[in-house]
Amino acid sequence: MNTQSNAVPGSPHNSQINASQVIAPPVISETQRMYWLVRRELWESRSIYIAPLAAAALFLFGFLISTVHLRDKMRAALSLDPMQQHELIAQPYDFAALLIMFTTFIVAVFYCLDALHGERRDRSILFWKSLPVSDLTTVLSKASIPLLVLPLLTFAITAATQWIMLLLNSAVLLGSGLSVATLWTQVSLVQMWPLLLYHLVTVHALWYAPIYGWLLLVSAWARRAAFLWAALPLLAIGITEKIAFNTSHFAAMLERRMGGGAEAVAVPGSTPMDPMTHLTPDHFLSSPGLWIGLAIFAAFLAAAVRLRRSQGPV
């Protein structure tokens, strides 16, 4: 006996059955969207992690060769006072951190210049705009690379590099029959790493934020030669001020911003990893320059969002 339904396709009964079988699309939170957008940036811009890793590998290669003279260096350090010993022994570790930080800063500059300009140049902006992701979320994900991802990545690579250096030094000294007590006393990674992380957060993230904001704004606006459009207006303002008023306030402001937040430490000229460095987070957080810079960064970011909403492929 035929027990199949005689419902006519398109009838109200059949429509109700089909509607009940429809599965609602999963709801994606803004946090998940941000997570996948940041992963997208890491996939598309591999220089974010390849460049600092290459700098660390290059330094470790040179450092490995320099261990040939480590025995003589340690014997010479024993005749010095503790402060001079620290400067002599910890110098390669400080230089490794400075090299990796400089590399990641250069990466951050060129990343910001290409972040919004590149998707218009290769016309991939047409695809990304077809997705249910707002321009604000997209721009914030790109701003998170220099402000969050690169500082944390710099810290991780620097810590790993310094740890490998310490193990290599220890192995060479033990193989030469010398004690590693002086080495481990003068190279205290437990003290150096918190100072390094503090420097990356205060200077490379918060203090440099308006620089990254300006570069993202230029990236969203320029049709070509984004680097020139980022540099020429600043140069023109400085030259105009010098000719018109015979002053250099704008150039001094840029130099101070590029030089890092001196308010973050009590001794501006000290290295970020020096255990003798005295941190002044309260002075840094109460600095007008910090909050003015963050306000300018927010304004640049808002302008970049509006430009991405209106700009098309180039």
PDB file of C-alpha atoms in Angstrom:
ATOM      1  CA  MET A   1       0.000   0.000   0.000  1.00  0.00           C
ATOM      2  CA  ASN A   2       1.309   3.461  -0.877  1.00  0.00           C
ATOM      3  CA  THR A   3       1.850   5.431   2.326  1.00  0.00           C
ATOM      4  CA  GLN A   4       3.730   8.352   0.811  1.00  0.00           C
ATOM      5  CA  SER A   5       2.405  11.837   1.441  1.00  0.00           C
ATOM      6  CA  ASN A   6       0.279  13.339  -1.271  1.00  0.00           C
ATOM      7  CA  ALA A   7       1.287  16.855  -0.329  1.00  0.00           C
ATOM      8  CA  VAL A   8       1.657  19.026  -3.370  1.00  0.00           C
ATOM      9  CA  PRO A   9       5.036  20.784  -3.686  1.00  0.00           C
ATOM     10  CA  GLY A  10       4.632  24.409  -2.804  1.00  0.00           C
ATOM     11  CA  SER A  11       1.572  23.804  -0.621  1.00  0.00           C
ATOM     12  CA  PRO A  12       1.424  25.464   2.842  1.00  0.00           C
ATOM     13  CA  HIS A  13       1.998  22.112   4.569  1.00  0.00           C
ATOM     14  CA  ASN A  14       5.130  21.409   2.548  1.00  0.00           C
ATOM     15  CA  SER A  15       6.425  24.942   3.132  1.00  0.00           C
ATOM     16  CA  GLN A  16       6.046  24.523   6.871  1.00  0.00           C
ATOM     17  CA  ILE A  17       8.064  21.281   6.761  1.00  0.00           C
ATOM     18  CA  ASN A  18      10.855  22.845   4.724  1.00  0.00           C
ATOM     19  CA  ALA A  19      10.982  25.896   6.973  1.00  0.00           C
ATOM     20  CA  SER A  20      11.325  23.729  10.049  1.00  0.00           C
ATOM     21  CA  GLN A  21      14.228  21.868   8.476  1.00  0.00           C
ATOM     22  CA  VAL A  22      16.251  25.015   7.766  1.00  0.00           C
ATOM     23  CA  ILE A  23      19.308  25.254  10.011  1.00  0.00           C
ATOM     24  CA  ALA A  24      20.098  28.753  11.256  1.00  0.00           C
ATOM     25  CA  PRO A  25      23.619  29.953  10.458  1.00  0.00           C
ATOM     26  CA  PRO A  26      26.007  29.987  13.419  1.00  0.00           C
ATOM     27  CA  VAL A  27      26.406  33.280  15.201  1.00  0.00           C
ATOM     28  CA  ILE A  28      30.007  34.516  15.122  1.00  0.00           C
ATOM     29  CA  SER A  29      31.033  36.921  17.859  1.00  0.00           C
ATOM     30  CA  GLU A  30      33.192  39.977  17.243  1.00  0.00           C
ATOM     31  CA  THR A  31      35.985  38.326  19.218  1.00  0.00           C
ATOM     32  CA  GLN A  32      35.991  35.362  16.860  1.00  0.00           C
ATOM     33  CA  ARG A  33      35.939  37.670  13.847  1.00  0.00           C
ATOM     34  CA  MET A  34      38.894  39.589  15.245  1.00  0.00           C
ATOM     35  CA  TYR A  35      40.767  36.353  15.921  1.00  0.00           C
ATOM     36  CA  TRP A  36      40.363  35.110  12.360  1.00  0.00           C
ATOM     37  CA  LEU A  37      41.204  38.506  10.886  1.00  0.00           C
ATOM     38  CA  VAL A  38      44.448  38.592  12.856  1.00  0.00           C
ATOM     39  CA  ARG A  39      45.225  35.060  11.664  1.00  0.00           C
ATOM     40  CA  ARG A  40      44.564  36.260   8.139  1.00  0.00           C
ATOM     41  CA  GLU A  41      47.166  38.989   8.571  1.00  0.00           C
ATOM     42  CA  LEU A  42      49.699  36.429   9.805  1.00  0.00           C
ATOM     43  CA  TRP A  43      48.960  34.203   6.816  1.00  0.00           C
ATOM     44  CA  GLU A  44      49.239  36.982   4.253  1.00  0.00           C
ATOM     45  CA  SER A  45      52.173  38.910   5.816  1.00  0.00           C
ATOM     46  CA  ARG A  46      54.711  36.261   6.694  1.00  0.00           C
ATOM     47  CA  SER A  47      57.439  38.862   7.141  1.00  0.00           C
ATOM     48  CA  ILE A  48      55.796  39.635  10.497  1.00  0.00           C
ATOM     49  CA  TYR A  49      57.537  36.606  11.984  1.00  0.00           C
ATOM     50  CA  ILE A  50      60.078  35.618   9.310  1.00  0.00           C
ATOM     51  CA  ALA A  51      62.080  38.858   9.561  1.00  0.00           C
ATOM     52  CA  PRO A  52      62.665  38.795  13.361  1.00  0.00           C
ATOM     53  CA  LEU A  53      63.385  35.061  13.217  1.00  0.00           C
ATOM     54  CA  ALA A  54      65.954  35.671  10.467  1.00  0.00           C
ATOM     55  CA  ALA A  55      67.546  38.470  12.512  1.00  0.00           C
ATOM     56  CA  ALA A  56      67.738  36.187  15.556  1.00  0.00           C
ATOM     57  CA  ALA A  57      69.234  33.329  13.508  1.00  0.00           C
ATOM     58  CA  LEU A  58      71.817  35.648  11.969  1.00  0.00           C
ATOM     59  CA  PHE A  59      72.833  36.970  15.360  1.00  0.00           C
ATOM     60  CA  LEU A  60      73.077  33.471  16.845  1.00  0.00           C
ATOM     61  CA  PHE A  61      75.354  32.415  13.985  1.00  0.00           C
ATOM     62  CA  GLY A  62      77.705  35.312  14.658  1.00  0.00           C
ATOM     63  CA  PHE A  63      77.468  34.740  18.403  1.00  0.00           C
ATOM     64  CA  LEU A  64      78.393  31.076  17.974  1.00  0.00           C
ATOM     65  CA  ILE A  65      81.554  32.096  16.141  1.00  0.00           C
ATOM     66  CA  SER A  66      82.405  34.646  18.846  1.00  0.00           C
ATOM     67  CA  THR A  67      82.413  31.944  21.545  1.00  0.00           C
ATOM     68  CA  VAL A  68      85.914  31.061  20.373  1.00  0.00           C
ATOM     69  CA  HIS A  69      87.152  34.048  22.413  1.00  0.00           C
ATOM     70  CA  LEU A  70      84.773  33.496  25.340  1.00  0.00           C
ATOM     71  CA  ARG A  71      87.419  31.922  27.574  1.00  0.00           C
ATOM     72  CA  ASP A  72      89.735  34.928  27.293  1.00  0.00           C
ATOM     73  CA  LYS A  73      86.806  37.310  27.688  1.00  0.00           C
ATOM     74  CA  MET A  74      85.671  35.720  30.945  1.00  0.00           C
ATOM     75  CA  ARG A  75      89.189  35.737  32.352  1.00  0.00           C
ATOM     76  CA  ALA A  76      89.484  39.435  31.534  1.00  0.00           C
ATOM     77  CA  ALA A  77      86.097  40.113  33.153  1.00  0.00           C
ATOM     78  CA  LEU A  78      87.225  38.571  36.455  1.00  0.00           C
ATOM     79  CA  SER A  79      89.703  41.432  36.947  1.00  0.00           C
ATOM     80  CA  LEU A  80      86.956  44.085  36.635  1.00  0.00           C
ATOM     81  CA  ASP A  81      84.536  45.451  39.202  1.00  0.00           C
ATOM     82  CA  PRO A  82      80.955  44.056  39.199  1.00  0.00           C
ATOM     83  CA  MET A  83      79.514  46.941  37.168  1.00  0.00           C
ATOM     84  CA  GLN A  84      82.137  46.602  34.432  1.00  0.00           C
ATOM     85  CA  GLN A  85      81.743  42.834  34.497  1.00  0.00           C
ATOM     86  CA  HIS A  86      78.038  43.201  33.844  1.00  0.00           C
ATOM     87  CA  GLU A  87      78.588  45.620  30.958  1.00  0.00           C
ATOM     88  CA  LEU A  88      81.132  43.316  29.328  1.00  0.00           C
ATOM     89  CA  ILE A  89      79.289  40.024  29.767  1.00  0.00           C
ATOM     90  CA  ALA A  90      75.711  41.222  29.180  1.00  0.00           C
ATOM     91  CA  GLN A  91      76.561  43.361  26.147  1.00  0.00           C
ATOM     92  CA  PRO A  92      75.839  40.628  23.527  1.00  0.00           C
ATOM     93  CA  TYR A  93      72.471  39.890  25.153  1.00  0.00           C
ATOM     94  CA  ASP A  94      71.489  43.546  25.040  1.00  0.00           C
ATOM     95  CA  PHE A  95      72.627  43.838  21.436  1.00  0.00           C
ATOM     96  CA  ALA A  96      70.580  40.777  20.436  1.00  0.00           C
ATOM     97  CA  ALA A  97      67.448  42.343  21.934  1.00  0.00           C
ATOM     98  CA  LEU A  98      68.105  45.706  20.267  1.00  0.00           C
ATOM     99  CA  LEU A  99      68.658  44.063  16.867  1.00  0.00           C
ATOM    100  CA  ILE A 100      65.406  42.091  17.058  1.00  0.00           C
ATOM    101  CA  MET A 101      63.455  45.131  18.300  1.00  0.00           C
ATOM    102  CA  PHE A 102      64.841  47.288  15.481  1.00  0.00           C
ATOM    103  CA  THR A 103      63.922  44.595  12.955  1.00  0.00           C
ATOM    104  CA  THR A 104      60.350  44.314  14.207  1.00  0.00           C
ATOM    105  CA  PHE A 105      59.958  48.099  14.216  1.00  0.00           C
ATOM    106  CA  ILE A 106      60.975  48.228  10.545  1.00  0.00           C
ATOM    107  CA  VAL A 107      58.556  45.374   9.858  1.00  0.00           C
ATOM    108  CA  ALA A 108      55.786  47.298  11.651  1.00  0.00           C
ATOM    109  CA  VAL A 109      56.424  50.433   9.563  1.00  0.00           C
ATOM    110  CA  PHE A 110      56.270  48.652   6.207  1.00  0.00           C
ATOM    111  CA  TYR A 111      53.364  46.480   7.309  1.00  0.00           C
ATOM    112  CA  CYS A 112      51.267  49.519   8.238  1.00  0.00           C
ATOM    113  CA  LEU A 113      52.088  51.220   4.939  1.00  0.00           C
ATOM    114  CA  ASP A 114      50.904  48.177   2.974  1.00  0.00           C
ATOM    115  CA  ALA A 115      48.086  46.985   5.242  1.00  0.00           C
ATOM    116  CA  LEU A 116      45.235  48.912   3.582  1.00  0.00           C
ATOM    117  CA  HIS A 117      46.996  49.934   0.368  1.00  0.00           C
ATOM    118  CA  GLY A 118      47.870  46.369  -0.598  1.00  0.00           C
ATOM    119  CA  GLU A 119      44.292  45.087  -0.595  1.00  0.00           C
ATOM    120  CA  ARG A 120      43.259  47.944  -2.887  1.00  0.00           C
ATOM    121  CA  ARG A 121      46.236  47.370  -5.155  1.00  0.00           C
ATOM    122  CA  ASP A 122      45.581  43.642  -5.702  1.00  0.00           C
ATOM    123  CA  ARG A 123      41.788  44.257  -5.724  1.00  0.00           C
ATOM    124  CA  SER A 124      41.235  41.740  -2.926  1.00  0.00           C
ATOM    125  CA  ILE A 125      39.290  44.490  -1.142  1.00  0.00           C
ATOM    126  CA  LEU A 126      36.309  43.556  -3.337  1.00  0.00           C
ATOM    127  CA  PHE A 127      36.307  40.071  -1.818  1.00  0.00           C
ATOM    128  CA  TRP A 128      36.847  41.189   1.783  1.00  0.00           C
ATOM    129  CA  LYS A 129      34.101  43.805   1.524  1.00  0.00           C
ATOM    130  CA  SER A 130      31.676  41.081   0.445  1.00  0.00           C
ATOM    131  CA  LEU A 131      32.100  39.365   3.816  1.00  0.00           C
ATOM    132  CA  PRO A 132      30.024  40.330   6.889  1.00  0.00           C
ATOM    133  CA  VAL A 133      32.948  42.133   8.514  1.00  0.00           C
ATOM    134  CA  SER A 134      32.819  45.851   9.224  1.00  0.00           C
ATOM    135  CA  ASP A 135      35.528  48.292   8.159  1.00  0.00           C
ATOM    136  CA  LEU A 136      36.120  49.132  11.821  1.00  0.00           C
ATOM    137  CA  THR A 137      36.837  45.509  12.728  1.00  0.00           C
ATOM    138  CA  THR A 138      39.133  45.115   9.726  1.00  0.00           C
ATOM    139  CA  VAL A 139      41.160  48.230  10.515  1.00  0.00           C
ATOM    140  CA  LEU A 140      41.380  47.295  14.202  1.00  0.00           C
ATOM    141  CA  SER A 141      42.694  43.847  13.281  1.00  0.00           C
ATOM    142  CA  LYS A 142      45.416  45.451  11.182  1.00  0.00           C
ATOM    143  CA  ALA A 143      46.278  47.927  13.952  1.00  0.00           C
ATOM    144  CA  SER A 144      46.603  45.038  16.418  1.00  0.00           C
ATOM    145  CA  ILE A 145      49.626  43.689  14.522  1.00  0.00           C
ATOM    146  CA  PRO A 146      52.075  46.506  15.452  1.00  0.00           C
ATOM    147  CA  LEU A 147      50.380  47.239  18.779  1.00  0.00           C
ATOM    148  CA  LEU A 148      49.956  43.718  20.156  1.00  0.00           C
ATOM    149  CA  VAL A 149      51.247  40.894  17.959  1.00  0.00           C
ATOM    150  CA  LEU A 150      54.684  42.279  17.131  1.00  0.00           C
ATOM    151  CA  PRO A 151      55.595  43.289  20.722  1.00  0.00           C
ATOM    152  CA  LEU A 152      54.617  39.845  22.032  1.00  0.00           C
ATOM    153  CA  LEU A 153      56.403  38.142  19.138  1.00  0.00           C
ATOM    154  CA  THR A 154      59.492  40.276  19.741  1.00  0.00           C
ATOM    155  CA  PHE A 155      59.511  39.325  23.397  1.00  0.00           C
ATOM    156  CA  ALA A 156      59.151  35.599  22.659  1.00  0.00           C
ATOM    157  CA  ILE A 157      61.901  35.554  20.002  1.00  0.00           C
ATOM    158  CA  THR A 158      64.249  37.687  22.106  1.00  0.00           C
ATOM    159  CA  ALA A 159      63.731  35.532  25.204  1.00  0.00           C
ATOM    160  CA  ALA A 160      64.383  32.350  23.218  1.00  0.00           C
ATOM    161  CA  THR A 161      67.472  33.869  21.594  1.00  0.00           C
ATOM    162  CA  GLN A 162      68.968  35.017  24.897  1.00  0.00           C
ATOM    163  CA  TRP A 163      68.259  31.637  26.487  1.00  0.00           C
ATOM    164  CA  ILE A 164      70.085  29.847  23.647  1.00  0.00           C
ATOM    165  CA  MET A 165      72.984  32.299  24.012  1.00  0.00           C
ATOM    166  CA  LEU A 166      73.217  31.582  27.736  1.00  0.00           C
ATOM    167  CA  LEU A 167      73.229  27.829  27.147  1.00  0.00           C
ATOM    168  CA  LEU A 168      75.928  28.147  24.472  1.00  0.00           C
ATOM    169  CA  ASN A 169      78.091  30.265  26.764  1.00  0.00           C
ATOM    170  CA  SER A 170      77.617  27.834  29.622  1.00  0.00           C
ATOM    171  CA  ALA A 171      78.522  24.832  27.446  1.00  0.00           C
ATOM    172  CA  VAL A 172      81.676  26.537  26.166  1.00  0.00           C
ATOM    173  CA  LEU A 173      82.785  27.540  29.668  1.00  0.00           C
ATOM    174  CA  LEU A 174      82.144  24.089  31.111  1.00  0.00           C
ATOM    175  CA  GLY A 175      84.036  22.537  28.208  1.00  0.00           C
ATOM    176  CA  SER A 176      86.968  24.843  28.957  1.00  0.00           C
ATOM    177  CA  GLY A 177      86.976  23.908  32.646  1.00  0.00           C
ATOM    178  CA  LEU A 178      85.787  27.325  33.834  1.00  0.00           C
ATOM    179  CA  SER A 179      82.977  28.133  36.247  1.00  0.00           C
ATOM    180  CA  VAL A 180      79.674  29.489  34.990  1.00  0.00           C
ATOM    181  CA  ALA A 181      78.884  31.245  38.276  1.00  0.00           C
ATOM    182  CA  THR A 182      80.013  34.678  37.073  1.00  0.00           C
ATOM    183  CA  LEU A 183      78.145  34.293  33.800  1.00  0.00           C
ATOM    184  CA  TRP A 184      74.833  33.352  35.448  1.00  0.00           C
ATOM    185  CA  THR A 185      75.259  36.077  38.070  1.00  0.00           C
ATOM    186  CA  GLN A 186      75.840  38.874  35.562  1.00  0.00           C
ATOM    187  CA  VAL A 187      73.302  37.618  32.999  1.00  0.00           C
ATOM    188  CA  SER A 188      70.089  37.379  35.002  1.00  0.00           C
ATOM    189  CA  LEU A 189      67.421  36.637  32.405  1.00  0.00           C
ATOM    190  CA  VAL A 190      64.775  36.536  35.136  1.00  0.00           C
ATOM    191  CA  GLN A 191      65.437  40.241  35.737  1.00  0.00           C
ATOM    192  CA  MET A 192      66.021  41.177  32.088  1.00  0.00           C
ATOM    193  CA  TRP A 193      62.854  39.690  30.606  1.00  0.00           C
ATOM    194  CA  PRO A 194      60.291  41.690  32.654  1.00  0.00           C
ATOM    195  CA  LEU A 195      62.179  44.874  31.781  1.00  0.00           C
ATOM    196  CA  LEU A 196      62.163  43.895  28.118  1.00  0.00           C
ATOM    197  CA  LEU A 197      58.413  43.241  28.153  1.00  0.00           C
ATOM    198  CA  TYR A 198      57.803  46.551  29.937  1.00  0.00           C
ATOM    199  CA  HIS A 199      59.835  48.391  27.291  1.00  0.00           C
ATOM    200  CA  LEU A 200      57.955  46.723  24.436  1.00  0.00           C
ATOM    201  CA  VAL A 201      54.554  47.584  25.915  1.00  0.00           C
ATOM    202  CA  THR A 202      55.319  51.181  26.868  1.00  0.00           C
ATOM    203  CA  VAL A 203      57.486  52.247  23.926  1.00  0.00           C
ATOM    204  CA  HIS A 204      56.878  49.935  20.957  1.00  0.00           C
ATOM    205  CA  ALA A 205      53.117  49.721  21.529  1.00  0.00           C
ATOM    206  CA  LEU A 206      51.758  52.757  23.410  1.00  0.00           C
ATOM    207  CA  TRP A 207      54.346  55.428  22.603  1.00  0.00           C
ATOM    208  CA  TYR A 208      54.673  54.520  18.911  1.00  0.00           C
ATOM    209  CA  ALA A 209      50.871  54.200  18.451  1.00  0.00           C
ATOM    210  CA  PRO A 210      50.411  57.576  16.655  1.00  0.00           C
ATOM    211  CA  ILE A 211      53.191  56.627  14.229  1.00  0.00           C
ATOM    212  CA  TYR A 212      51.365  53.427  13.322  1.00  0.00           C
ATOM    213  CA  GLY A 213      48.061  55.307  13.098  1.00  0.00           C
ATOM    214  CA  TRP A 214      49.524  57.835  10.660  1.00  0.00           C
ATOM    215  CA  LEU A 215      50.977  55.060   8.477  1.00  0.00           C
ATOM    216  CA  LEU A 216      47.645  53.208   8.410  1.00  0.00           C
ATOM    217  CA  LEU A 217      45.870  56.426   7.424  1.00  0.00           C
ATOM    218  CA  VAL A 218      48.298  57.000   4.552  1.00  0.00           C
ATOM    219  CA  SER A 219      47.911  53.364   3.532  1.00  0.00           C
ATOM    220  CA  ALA A 220      44.139  53.826   3.298  1.00  0.00           C
ATOM    221  CA  TRP A 221      44.424  57.043   1.266  1.00  0.00           C
ATOM    222  CA  ALA A 222      47.443  56.793  -1.063  1.00  0.00           C
ATOM    223  CA  ARG A 223      46.949  55.385  -4.537  1.00  0.00           C
ATOM    224  CA  ARG A 224      50.662  54.702  -4.989  1.00  0.00           C
ATOM    225  CA  ALA A 225      54.041  55.388  -3.350  1.00  0.00           C
ATOM    226  CA  ALA A 226      52.637  55.179   0.181  1.00  0.00           C
ATOM    227  CA  PHE A 227      56.079  55.592   1.763  1.00  0.00           C
ATOM    228  CA  LEU A 228      56.621  58.952   0.042  1.00  0.00           C
ATOM    229  CA  TRP A 229      53.158  60.188   1.011  1.00  0.00           C
ATOM    230  CA  ALA A 230      53.888  59.247   4.609  1.00  0.00           C
ATOM    231  CA  ALA A 231      57.248  61.034   4.751  1.00  0.00           C
ATOM    232  CA  LEU A 232      56.812  64.098   2.514  1.00  0.00           C
ATOM    233  CA  PRO A 233      54.032  65.878   4.501  1.00  0.00           C
ATOM    234  CA  LEU A 234      56.065  65.596   7.712  1.00  0.00           C
ATOM    235  CA  LEU A 235      59.141  66.910   5.948  1.00  0.00           C
ATOM    236  CA  ALA A 236      57.136  69.760   4.385  1.00  0.00           C
ATOM    237  CA  ILE A 237      55.717  70.819   7.762  1.00  0.00           C
ATOM    238  CA  GLY A 238      59.178  70.867   9.337  1.00  0.00           C
ATOM    239  CA  ILE A 239      60.706  72.901   6.479  1.00  0.00           C
ATOM    240  CA  THR A 240      57.787  75.349   6.399  1.00  0.00           C
ATOM    241  CA  GLU A 241      58.038  75.968  10.142  1.00  0.00           C
ATOM    242  CA  LYS A 242      61.783  76.535   9.900  1.00  0.00           C
ATOM    243  CA  ILE A 243      61.451  79.033   7.029  1.00  0.00           C
ATOM    244  CA  ALA A 244      58.441  80.891   8.419  1.00  0.00           C
ATOM    245  CA  PHE A 245      59.250  81.054  12.141  1.00  0.00           C
ATOM    246  CA  ASN A 246      62.891  79.897  12.344  1.00  0.00           C
ATOM    247  CA  THR A 247      61.850  77.253  14.899  1.00  0.00           C
ATOM    248  CA  SER A 248      62.033  73.452  14.955  1.00  0.00           C
ATOM    249  CA  HIS A 249      59.260  72.472  17.351  1.00  0.00           C
ATOM    250  CA  PHE A 250      57.660  69.994  14.943  1.00  0.00           C
ATOM    251  CA  ALA A 251      60.984  68.307  14.185  1.00  0.00           C
ATOM    252  CA  ALA A 252      61.777  68.135  17.898  1.00  0.00           C
ATOM    253  CA  MET A 253      58.373  66.556  18.561  1.00  0.00           C
ATOM    254  CA  LEU A 254      58.983  63.911  15.889  1.00  0.00           C
ATOM    255  CA  GLU A 255      62.475  63.235  17.225  1.00  0.00           C
ATOM    256  CA  ARG A 256      61.121  62.809  20.749  1.00  0.00           C
ATOM    257  CA  ARG A 257      58.360  60.492  19.524  1.00  0.00           C
ATOM    258  CA  MET A 258      60.755  58.371  17.491  1.00  0.00           C
ATOM    259  CA  GLY A 259      63.262  58.281  20.346  1.00  0.00           C
ATOM    260  CA  GLY A 260      60.883  56.422  22.627  1.00  0.00           C
ATOM    261  CA  GLY A 261      59.070  57.321  25.800  1.00  0.00           C
ATOM    262  CA  ALA A 262      61.691  58.756  28.121  1.00  0.00           C
ATOM    263  CA  GLU A 263      59.047  58.961  30.845  1.00  0.00           C
ATOM    264  CA  ALA A 264      58.921  55.153  31.060  1.00  0.00           C
ATOM    265  CA  VAL A 265      62.282  54.915  32.850  1.00  0.00           C
ATOM    266  CA  ALA A 266      64.219  57.074  35.268  1.00  0.00           C
ATOM    267  CA  VAL A 267      67.396  56.910  33.143  1.00  0.00           C
ATOM    268  CA  PRO A 268      66.429  57.561  29.506  1.00  0.00           C
ATOM    269  CA  GLY A 269      69.825  56.515  28.132  1.00  0.00           C
ATOM    270  CA  SER A 270      69.866  53.081  29.761  1.00  0.00           C
ATOM    271  CA  THR A 271      69.226  49.894  27.815  1.00  0.00           C
ATOM    272  CA  PRO A 272      65.735  48.422  28.234  1.00  0.00           C
ATOM    273  CA  MET A 273      67.122  45.176  29.743  1.00  0.00           C
ATOM    274  CA  ASP A 274      69.568  46.728  32.184  1.00  0.00           C
ATOM    275  CA  PRO A 275      68.738  45.473  35.722  1.00  0.00           C
ATOM    276  CA  MET A 276      69.829  48.864  37.063  1.00  0.00           C
ATOM    277  CA  THR A 277      67.043  50.567  35.116  1.00  0.00           C
ATOM    278  CA  HIS A 278      64.436  52.162  37.377  1.00  0.00           C
ATOM    279  CA  LEU A 279      60.943  51.887  35.958  1.00  0.00           C
ATOM    280  CA  THR A 280      58.532  54.777  36.349  1.00  0.00           C
ATOM    281  CA  PRO A 281      55.161  53.504  35.068  1.00  0.00           C
ATOM    282  CA  ASP A 282      53.229  56.083  37.105  1.00  0.00           C
ATOM    283  CA  HIS A 283      55.187  58.928  35.503  1.00  0.00           C
ATOM    284  CA  PHE A 284      54.729  57.360  32.073  1.00  0.00           C
ATOM    285  CA  LEU A 285      50.969  56.859  32.435  1.00  0.00           C
ATOM    286  CA  SER A 286      50.518  60.426  33.670  1.00  0.00           C
ATOM    287  CA  SER A 287      52.549  61.892  30.803  1.00  0.00           C
ATOM    288  CA  PRO A 288      50.510  64.274  28.578  1.00  0.00           C
ATOM    289  CA  GLY A 289      52.571  63.132  25.584  1.00  0.00           C
ATOM    290  CA  LEU A 290      51.283  59.580  25.976  1.00  0.00           C
ATOM    291  CA  TRP A 291      47.585  60.512  26.052  1.00  0.00           C
ATOM    292  CA  ILE A 292      47.888  63.134  23.331  1.00  0.00           C
ATOM    293  CA  GLY A 293      49.574  60.516  21.171  1.00  0.00           C
ATOM    294  CA  LEU A 294      46.846  57.958  21.861  1.00  0.00           C
ATOM    295  CA  ALA A 295      44.160  60.531  21.020  1.00  0.00           C
ATOM    296  CA  ILE A 296      45.907  61.308  17.737  1.00  0.00           C
ATOM    297  CA  PHE A 297      46.178  57.579  17.067  1.00  0.00           C
ATOM    298  CA  ALA A 298      42.423  57.160  17.604  1.00  0.00           C
ATOM    299  CA  ALA A 299      41.719  60.064  15.212  1.00  0.00           C
ATOM    300  CA  PHE A 300      44.006  58.593  12.545  1.00  0.00           C
ATOM    301  CA  LEU A 301      42.352  55.196  12.969  1.00  0.00           C
ATOM    302  CA  ALA A 302      38.846  56.671  12.629  1.00  0.00           C
ATOM    303  CA  ALA A 303      39.892  58.477   9.448  1.00  0.00           C
ATOM    304  CA  ALA A 304      41.380  55.234   8.080  1.00  0.00           C
ATOM    305  CA  VAL A 305      38.075  53.441   8.720  1.00  0.00           C
ATOM    306  CA  ARG A 306      36.121  56.103   6.811  1.00  0.00           C
ATOM    307  CA  LEU A 307      38.589  56.029   3.930  1.00  0.00           C
ATOM    308  CA  ARG A 308      38.430  52.238   3.663  1.00  0.00           C
ATOM    309  CA  ARG A 309      34.643  52.477   3.536  1.00  0.00           C
ATOM    310  CA  SER A 310      34.746  54.893   0.587  1.00  0.00           C
ATOM    311  CA  GLN A 311      37.917  53.920  -1.260  1.00  0.00           C
ATOM    312  CA  GLY A 312      37.914  51.319  -4.030  1.00  0.00           C
ATOM    313  CA  PRO A 313      40.610  49.392  -5.875  1.00  0.00           C
ATOM    314  CA  VAL A 314      43.534  51.281  -7.408  1.00  0.00           C
TER     315      VAL A 314
END
